[in-house]
Amino acid sequence: MTALNHHPRNMGAQVRSVGHYQPARVVTNEEISQRIDTNDEWIRTRVGVQTRHLAREDETIDEMGALAGQDALRKAGLTAQDIDLVIVATSTPETPVPNVAASVAGRLGISVGAFDVNTACSGFSYGLANAHHAIIAGTAQRVLLVGAERFSSWLDWNDRSTAVIFGDAAGAAVVEASDTEGIGPVRWGSDGTKAGLIRIPDRHSSFMQEGQSVFRWATSEIAPIALQACEAAGVKPDELAAVVPHQANLRIIDAIARKLGADNAVIARDIVGSGNTSTASIPMALSKMLERKEIPSGSPVLLIGFGAGLTYAGQVIRCP
Ligand code: UT7
């Protein structure tokens, strides 16, 4: 058999910078309580959300994604011309065709490879693994990875069990080749037998979930996966400087952190001000933690995403 040429491979990859974008409109629990039968105390204690940002009617996923991408590029001191692959994780595109990543690349003025990943709330972690693997294989040197979500357009605003949970946002990371490994092995998986627990049943329907079942799954199954990701990277939980779980519910975040035993880590709690922003939640929470200088550069940070599918993915990264 003829051996074919392959790209020169890279030793490793690293997250160079992280950015985010949130729509300007802030919606409080009180505002929601005026429209549906809920209240601030229930939302704070059961979900952990105090405010969320919602997109304008005309604000699209690719627009939010490009703005988050520009923030990540600015923080890295780079321009879009330095990027050779764009990956967008989203589960709420306006339409299934065309993909969002090509539109984001177009908005940034580049015509590089561009594809979407849809694993809902675990999308950023899946996208990061794809970016990592593309760089290791040598097919990309510097990837712009975006997680963008606009759940507000898929919610039934009269359904109190879902309307109070979500926010709109985009997060982004610049992932680039590195001589030393800055991204640990991904631990990922799925359980399609539970696909019905979180879904949008058809194009005319709104988002639905069986909240209690998802809650039980997330609080029992995700911490062991997070531990596996730590082991795979060779990092003990008490060595983590930060843990950034998908911002689904403050009680889930706290349960994962407790079970993990990450006693010295800062735990991301961006859900309080932003709501559950699905695939945007991990990069946005990390971006804000870095802006607040809460995590020393170079220290190990655990990212762990989980959600519809059911899907999950986690990896330890070296903090930018
Ligand atoms: O990001 C994607 C992955 N998704 C998740 O991780 C979601 C996981 N699940 C959850 O976060 C929680 O299950 C929810 C936040 C969705 C719900 O919290 P819960 O503690 O499981 O509440 P519940 O569904 O068991 O409802 C408890 C009570 C019910 O009333 P009764 O039957 O006990 O009288 C609900 O009708 O709370 C009621 N309720 C509300 N009350 C005030 C439900 N929603 C509301 C609301 N305001 N918004």
Tab-separated table of C-alpha atoms and ligand atoms in Angstrom:
chain	number	residue	atom	x	y	z
A	1	MET	CA	0.000	0.000	0.000
A	2	THR	CA	1.239	3.501	-0.849
A	3	ALA	CA	1.871	5.721	2.136
A	4	LEU	CA	0.492	9.212	1.520
A	5	ASN	CA	2.021	12.455	2.669
A	6	HIS	CA	0.680	14.030	5.826
A	7	HIS	CA	0.933	17.523	7.247
A	8	PRO	CA	3.919	18.181	9.489
A	9	ARG	CA	2.533	17.450	12.943
A	10	ASN	CA	2.652	19.711	15.992
A	11	MET	CA	3.920	18.699	19.427
A	12	GLY	CA	0.938	20.141	21.253
A	13	ALA	CA	-1.610	22.925	21.460
A	14	GLN	CA	-2.598	25.585	23.959
A	15	VAL	CA	-5.421	27.975	24.637
A	16	ARG	CA	-3.824	31.360	23.982
A	17	SER	CA	-6.751	33.622	24.886
A	18	VAL	CA	-10.439	33.569	25.734
A	19	GLY	CA	-13.112	36.186	25.033
A	20	HIS	CA	-16.858	36.670	25.231
A	21	TYR	CA	-19.826	38.737	24.130
A	22	GLN	CA	-23.158	39.297	25.875
A	23	PRO	CA	-26.150	41.180	24.496
A	24	ALA	CA	-26.789	44.528	26.191
A	25	ARG	CA	-30.301	43.770	27.461
A	26	VAL	CA	-30.323	42.519	31.067
A	27	VAL	CA	-33.496	40.803	32.293
A	28	THR	CA	-34.071	40.385	36.029
A	29	ASN	CA	-36.070	37.684	37.804
A	30	GLU	CA	-38.548	40.381	38.828
A	31	GLU	CA	-39.197	41.255	35.163
A	32	ILE	CA	-39.886	37.586	34.333
A	33	SER	CA	-42.099	37.254	37.435
A	34	GLN	CA	-44.348	39.994	36.096
A	35	ARG	CA	-45.170	37.852	33.047
A	36	ILE	CA	-45.328	34.286	34.405
A	37	ASP	CA	-46.096	32.559	37.713
A	38	THR	CA	-42.612	32.479	39.241
A	39	ASN	CA	-40.595	34.497	41.729
A	40	ASP	CA	-37.072	35.673	42.436
A	41	GLU	CA	-36.613	33.398	45.454
A	42	TRP	CA	-37.519	30.201	43.544
A	43	ILE	CA	-35.229	31.061	40.634
A	44	ARG	CA	-32.306	32.004	42.907
A	45	THR	CA	-32.574	28.962	45.170
A	46	ARG	CA	-33.519	26.267	42.606
A	47	VAL	CA	-31.433	27.459	39.619
A	48	GLY	CA	-29.065	30.124	40.955
A	49	VAL	CA	-29.847	32.774	38.328
A	50	GLN	CA	-30.357	36.415	39.284
A	51	THR	CA	-30.156	38.068	35.850
A	52	ARG	CA	-29.643	36.988	32.244
A	53	HIS	CA	-28.818	38.843	29.019
A	54	LEU	CA	-31.176	38.400	26.058
A	55	ALA	CA	-30.389	39.083	22.406
A	56	ARG	CA	-32.125	41.774	20.363
A	57	GLU	CA	-34.680	40.509	17.852
A	58	ASP	CA	-32.173	41.048	15.016
A	59	GLU	CA	-29.067	39.818	16.874
A	60	THR	CA	-27.875	36.585	15.266
A	61	ILE	CA	-25.664	33.728	16.415
A	62	ASP	CA	-22.951	34.549	13.875
A	63	GLU	CA	-22.969	38.215	14.882
A	64	MET	CA	-22.568	37.328	18.571
A	65	GLY	CA	-19.996	34.655	17.699
A	66	ALA	CA	-17.900	37.062	15.624
A	67	LEU	CA	-17.945	39.647	18.437
A	68	ALA	CA	-16.768	37.045	20.966
A	69	GLY	CA	-14.121	35.921	18.466
A	70	GLN	CA	-12.888	39.496	18.048
A	71	ASP	CA	-12.606	39.809	21.829
A	72	ALA	CA	-10.476	36.644	22.011
A	73	LEU	CA	-8.303	37.834	19.092
A	74	ARG	CA	-7.817	41.271	20.689
A	75	LYS	CA	-6.776	39.671	23.988
A	76	ALA	CA	-4.248	37.517	22.114
A	77	GLY	CA	-2.878	40.537	20.232
A	78	LEU	CA	-3.810	38.833	16.952
A	79	THR	CA	-6.024	39.573	13.948
A	80	ALA	CA	-8.402	37.283	12.081
A	81	GLN	CA	-5.727	36.855	9.386
A	82	ASP	CA	-3.710	34.834	11.932
A	83	ILE	CA	-6.481	32.174	12.069
A	84	ASP	CA	-6.574	29.164	9.737
A	85	LEU	CA	-9.654	27.289	11.002
A	86	VAL	CA	-12.954	28.429	12.557
A	87	ILE	CA	-15.089	26.047	14.640
A	88	VAL	CA	-18.443	27.164	16.033
A	89	ALA	CA	-20.250	25.136	18.679
A	90	THR	CA	-23.958	25.944	18.712
A	91	SER	CA	-27.298	24.176	19.016
A	92	THR	CA	-29.497	27.191	18.304
A	93	PRO	CA	-28.640	28.419	14.793
A	94	GLU	CA	-31.332	30.534	13.116
A	95	THR	CA	-31.475	27.892	10.366
A	96	PRO	CA	-29.686	24.562	9.874
A	97	VAL	CA	-28.170	25.671	6.543
A	98	PRO	CA	-25.745	27.397	6.032
A	99	ASN	CA	-23.451	26.601	8.926
A	100	VAL	CA	-22.623	29.333	11.424
A	101	ALA	CA	-18.825	28.985	11.333
A	102	ALA	CA	-18.570	30.055	7.677
A	103	SER	CA	-20.668	33.148	8.456
A	104	VAL	CA	-18.454	33.967	11.453
A	105	ALA	CA	-15.361	33.584	9.259
A	106	GLY	CA	-17.015	35.801	6.636
A	107	ARG	CA	-17.796	38.485	9.213
A	108	LEU	CA	-14.140	38.382	10.285
A	109	GLY	CA	-13.008	38.710	6.658
A	110	ILE	CA	-11.294	35.327	6.342
A	111	SER	CA	-12.019	32.398	4.022
A	112	VAL	CA	-10.536	29.512	6.014
A	113	GLY	CA	-11.948	26.085	6.883
A	114	ALA	CA	-15.113	26.507	8.942
A	115	PHE	CA	-17.452	23.973	10.509
A	116	ASP	CA	-20.070	23.698	13.265
A	117	VAL	CA	-20.291	21.289	16.179
A	118	ASN	CA	-23.654	20.546	17.791
A	119	THR	CA	-23.534	18.744	21.099
A	120	ALA	CA	-25.583	21.455	22.864
A	121	CYS	CA	-24.204	22.441	26.271
A	122	SER	CA	-21.065	20.299	25.929
A	123	GLY	CA	-20.306	21.886	22.527
A	124	PHE	CA	-17.375	24.043	23.588
A	125	SER	CA	-15.536	21.064	25.102
A	126	TYR	CA	-16.166	18.974	21.983
A	127	GLY	CA	-15.047	21.914	19.828
A	128	LEU	CA	-11.890	22.319	21.916
A	129	ALA	CA	-11.038	18.648	21.395
A	130	ASN	CA	-11.547	19.096	17.624
A	131	ALA	CA	-9.360	22.210	17.598
A	132	HIS	CA	-6.703	20.381	19.613
A	133	HIS	CA	-6.747	17.362	17.293
A	134	ALA	CA	-6.599	19.506	14.122
A	135	ILE	CA	-3.516	21.264	15.482
A	136	ILE	CA	-1.791	18.053	16.605
A	137	ALA	CA	-2.459	16.553	13.157
A	138	GLY	CA	-0.995	19.674	11.564
A	139	THR	CA	-4.134	20.587	9.590
A	140	ALA	CA	-4.371	23.872	11.506
A	141	GLN	CA	-1.878	26.072	13.339
A	142	ARG	CA	-4.278	28.497	14.996
A	143	VAL	CA	-8.000	27.883	15.488
A	144	LEU	CA	-10.726	30.316	16.461
A	145	LEU	CA	-13.199	28.283	18.522
A	146	VAL	CA	-16.553	29.911	19.276
A	147	GLY	CA	-19.427	28.748	21.474
A	148	ALA	CA	-22.528	30.796	20.636
A	149	GLU	CA	-26.093	30.268	21.766
A	150	ARG	CA	-29.403	32.092	21.468
A	151	PHE	CA	-31.846	29.964	23.416
A	152	SER	CA	-34.269	32.880	23.831
A	153	SER	CA	-35.675	32.251	20.344
A	154	TRP	CA	-36.358	28.550	21.145
A	155	LEU	CA	-38.110	29.022	24.516
A	156	ASP	CA	-41.793	29.009	25.326
A	157	TRP	CA	-41.877	32.209	27.363
A	158	ASN	CA	-45.055	30.988	29.104
A	159	ASP	CA	-43.347	27.804	30.365
A	160	ARG	CA	-41.954	28.728	33.770
A	161	SER	CA	-39.935	25.510	34.034
A	162	THR	CA	-37.641	26.608	31.168
A	163	ALA	CA	-38.131	30.359	30.623
A	164	VAL	CA	-36.322	31.335	33.819
A	165	ILE	CA	-33.146	29.347	33.137
A	166	PHE	CA	-31.439	30.549	29.964
A	167	GLY	CA	-29.494	33.545	28.672
A	168	ASP	CA	-27.961	34.415	25.285
A	169	ALA	CA	-24.206	34.812	24.786
A	170	ALA	CA	-21.092	33.811	22.904
A	171	GLY	CA	-17.644	32.829	24.141
A	172	ALA	CA	-14.502	32.195	22.122
A	173	ALA	CA	-10.952	30.915	22.397
A	174	VAL	CA	-7.845	31.158	20.247
A	175	VAL	CA	-6.221	27.704	20.253
A	176	GLU	CA	-2.748	27.431	18.721
A	177	ALA	CA	0.207	25.111	18.209
A	178	SER	CA	2.618	24.857	21.114
A	179	ASP	CA	5.937	23.077	21.789
A	180	THR	CA	4.602	21.795	25.102
A	181	GLU	CA	1.138	20.329	25.610
A	182	GLY	CA	-1.341	22.815	27.018
A	183	ILE	CA	-4.529	20.781	26.509
A	184	GLY	CA	-5.011	17.450	28.245
A	185	PRO	CA	-6.679	14.414	26.658
A	186	VAL	CA	-10.424	14.821	26.285
A	187	ARG	CA	-12.761	12.477	28.129
A	188	TRP	CA	-16.019	12.432	26.233
A	189	GLY	CA	-19.065	10.272	25.751
A	190	SER	CA	-22.800	10.133	25.235
A	191	ASP	CA	-25.937	8.279	26.268
A	192	GLY	CA	-28.375	8.385	23.365
A	193	THR	CA	-30.875	6.220	25.248
A	194	LYS	CA	-31.605	9.405	27.243
A	195	ALA	CA	-31.972	11.642	24.166
A	196	GLY	CA	-35.574	12.435	25.060
A	197	LEU	CA	-34.614	14.169	28.312
A	198	ILE	CA	-33.555	17.433	26.598
A	199	ARG	CA	-34.975	18.271	23.191
A	200	ILE	CA	-36.706	20.531	20.731
A	201	PRO	CA	-39.113	17.927	19.300
A	202	ASP	CA	-39.702	19.579	15.902
A	203	ARG	CA	-39.265	22.868	14.091
A	204	HIS	CA	-42.539	24.265	15.448
A	205	SER	CA	-41.826	23.338	19.073
A	206	SER	CA	-39.989	24.969	21.941
A	207	PHE	CA	-37.177	23.677	24.133
A	208	MET	CA	-38.234	20.963	26.611
A	209	GLN	CA	-36.409	19.076	29.327
A	210	GLU	CA	-37.155	16.636	32.103
A	211	GLY	CA	-35.379	18.782	34.645
A	212	GLN	CA	-35.245	16.399	37.601
A	213	SER	CA	-33.882	13.475	35.542
A	214	VAL	CA	-31.222	15.685	33.964
A	215	PHE	CA	-30.375	17.073	37.393
A	216	ARG	CA	-29.880	13.555	38.823
A	217	TRP	CA	-27.747	12.526	35.830
A	218	ALA	CA	-25.566	15.649	36.003
A	219	THR	CA	-24.989	15.455	39.765
A	220	SER	CA	-24.154	11.713	39.723
A	221	GLU	CA	-22.385	11.069	36.384
A	222	ILE	CA	-20.348	14.197	35.593
A	223	ALA	CA	-17.931	14.390	38.559
A	224	PRO	CA	-16.465	10.922	37.748
A	225	ILE	CA	-15.883	12.038	34.123
A	226	ALA	CA	-14.209	15.204	35.400
A	227	LEU	CA	-11.942	13.050	37.591
A	228	GLN	CA	-11.029	10.932	34.555
A	229	ALA	CA	-10.099	14.091	32.641
A	230	CYS	CA	-7.830	15.132	35.535
A	231	GLU	CA	-6.209	11.687	35.661
A	232	ALA	CA	-5.700	11.686	31.893
A	233	ALA	CA	-3.900	15.037	32.141
A	234	GLY	CA	-1.826	13.925	35.137
A	235	VAL	CA	-3.312	16.573	37.419
A	236	LYS	CA	-4.727	15.897	40.901
A	237	PRO	CA	-8.013	17.668	41.707
A	238	ASP	CA	-6.393	19.628	44.537
A	239	GLU	CA	-3.813	20.958	42.052
A	240	LEU	CA	-6.508	22.610	39.910
A	241	ALA	CA	-6.478	26.404	40.019
A	242	ALA	CA	-10.014	26.608	38.629
A	243	VAL	CA	-12.973	24.443	37.688
A	244	VAL	CA	-15.246	25.697	34.923
A	245	PRO	CA	-18.282	23.417	34.603
A	246	HIS	CA	-21.076	24.130	32.137
A	247	GLN	CA	-23.262	26.706	33.876
A	248	ALA	CA	-26.481	24.658	33.989
A	249	ASN	CA	-27.612	25.179	37.558
A	250	LEU	CA	-25.734	26.506	40.611
A	251	ARG	CA	-26.687	23.407	42.613
A	252	ILE	CA	-25.197	21.156	39.903
A	253	ILE	CA	-22.019	23.270	39.762
A	254	ASP	CA	-21.592	23.053	43.538
A	255	ALA	CA	-22.283	19.290	43.582
A	256	ILE	CA	-19.658	18.633	40.889
A	257	ALA	CA	-17.091	20.824	42.683
A	258	ARG	CA	-17.764	19.082	46.027
A	259	LYS	CA	-17.488	15.565	44.580
A	260	LEU	CA	-14.326	16.459	42.678
A	261	GLY	CA	-12.448	17.603	45.789
A	262	ALA	CA	-10.916	20.555	43.950
A	263	ASP	CA	-10.250	22.217	47.296
A	264	ASN	CA	-7.849	24.895	46.037
A	265	ALA	CA	-9.767	25.821	42.893
A	266	VAL	CA	-11.847	28.865	42.055
A	267	ILE	CA	-15.224	27.544	40.884
A	268	ALA	CA	-16.957	29.332	37.984
A	269	ARG	CA	-20.382	30.669	38.996
A	270	ASP	CA	-21.210	32.893	36.037
A	271	ILE	CA	-24.747	31.462	35.919
A	272	VAL	CA	-25.719	33.956	38.650
A	273	GLY	CA	-25.480	36.969	36.344
A	274	SER	CA	-25.785	35.312	32.935
A	275	GLY	CA	-28.184	32.368	33.232
A	276	ASN	CA	-27.502	29.079	31.461
A	277	THR	CA	-25.909	30.087	28.144
A	278	SER	CA	-25.381	26.482	26.997
A	279	THR	CA	-22.268	26.094	24.842
A	280	ALA	CA	-21.213	29.706	25.509
A	281	SER	CA	-21.135	29.187	29.261
A	282	ILE	CA	-17.663	27.644	29.685
A	283	PRO	CA	-15.637	30.095	27.549
A	284	MET	CA	-17.594	33.093	28.840
A	285	ALA	CA	-17.140	32.117	32.498
A	286	LEU	CA	-13.417	31.508	31.903
A	287	SER	CA	-13.055	34.795	30.013
A	288	LYS	CA	-14.538	36.730	32.944
A	289	MET	CA	-12.381	34.860	35.481
A	290	LEU	CA	-9.297	35.825	33.472
A	291	GLU	CA	-10.439	39.449	33.234
A	292	ARG	CA	-10.786	39.453	37.046
A	293	LYS	CA	-7.289	37.874	37.247
A	294	GLU	CA	-8.617	35.013	39.392
A	295	ILE	CA	-6.450	32.302	37.774
A	296	PRO	CA	-2.635	32.407	37.524
A	297	SER	CA	-1.375	32.077	33.949
A	298	GLY	CA	-0.038	28.573	33.238
A	299	SER	CA	-2.004	26.869	36.037
A	300	PRO	CA	-4.265	23.839	35.372
A	301	VAL	CA	-7.965	24.512	34.796
A	302	LEU	CA	-10.652	21.852	34.356
A	303	LEU	CA	-13.370	22.459	31.751
A	304	ILE	CA	-16.350	20.084	31.859
A	305	GLY	CA	-19.382	20.320	29.579
A	306	PHE	CA	-22.593	18.250	29.675
A	307	GLY	CA	-26.056	18.442	28.203
A	308	ALA	CA	-28.453	17.306	25.487
A	309	GLY	CA	-27.751	14.089	23.673
A	310	LEU	CA	-27.033	13.274	26.412
A	311	THR	CA	-23.403	14.258	25.834
A	312	TYR	CA	-20.430	15.204	27.963
A	313	ALA	CA	-16.806	16.180	27.430
A	314	GLY	CA	-14.060	17.482	29.667
A	315	GLN	CA	-10.372	18.306	29.573
A	316	VAL	CA	-7.754	20.066	31.667
A	317	ILE	CA	-6.094	23.054	30.016
A	318	ARG	CA	-3.130	25.204	30.917
A	319	CYS	CA	-4.581	28.616	31.724
A	320	PRO	CA	-3.704	31.314	29.156
B	1	UT7	O1	-28.038	22.901	30.387
B	1	UT7	C1	-28.650	21.760	29.879
B	1	UT7	C2	-28.747	20.709	30.913
B	1	UT7	N1	-29.876	20.985	31.765
B	1	UT7	C3	-29.780	20.893	33.077
B	1	UT7	O2	-28.719	20.634	33.598
B	1	UT7	C4	-31.031	21.106	33.900
B	1	UT7	C5	-31.025	20.248	35.142
B	1	UT7	N2	-32.215	20.448	35.953
B	1	UT7	C6	-32.402	21.554	36.707
B	1	UT7	O3	-31.573	22.453	36.713
B	1	UT7	C7	-33.618	21.606	37.589
B	1	UT7	O4	-34.279	20.362	37.558
B	1	UT7	C8	-34.642	22.724	37.198
B	1	UT7	C9	-34.020	24.088	37.523
B	1	UT7	C10	-34.962	22.636	35.708
B	1	UT7	C11	-35.909	22.593	38.034
B	1	UT7	O5	-35.596	22.563	39.422
B	1	UT7	P1	-36.203	21.425	40.361
B	1	UT7	O6	-35.728	21.700	41.708
B	1	UT7	O7	-35.863	20.091	39.755
B	1	UT7	O8	-37.755	21.730	40.298
B	1	UT7	P2	-38.942	20.746	39.885
B	1	UT7	O9	-39.031	20.626	38.400
B	1	UT7	O10	-38.872	19.501	40.701
B	1	UT7	O11	-40.183	21.571	40.395
B	1	UT7	C12	-40.389	21.797	41.812
B	1	UT7	C13	-41.608	22.660	41.970
B	1	UT7	C14	-42.833	22.184	41.178
B	1	UT7	O12	-43.988	22.479	41.959
B	1	UT7	P3	-44.709	21.326	42.815
B	1	UT7	O13	-45.107	20.259	41.820
B	1	UT7	O14	-43.680	20.835	43.790
B	1	UT7	O15	-45.848	22.042	43.436
B	1	UT7	C15	-42.817	23.065	39.960
B	1	UT7	O16	-44.093	23.246	39.395
B	1	UT7	O17	-41.313	23.989	41.492
B	1	UT7	C16	-42.316	24.366	40.533
B	1	UT7	N3	-41.663	25.240	39.557
B	1	UT7	C17	-41.576	26.569	39.718
B	1	UT7	N4	-41.997	27.387	40.712
B	1	UT7	C18	-41.720	28.700	40.574
B	1	UT7	C19	-41.085	24.892	38.395
B	1	UT7	N5	-40.595	25.984	37.795
B	1	UT7	C20	-40.895	27.035	38.591
B	1	UT7	C21	-40.626	28.418	38.522
B	1	UT7	N6	-41.062	29.195	39.529
B	1	UT7	N7	-39.972	28.967	37.495
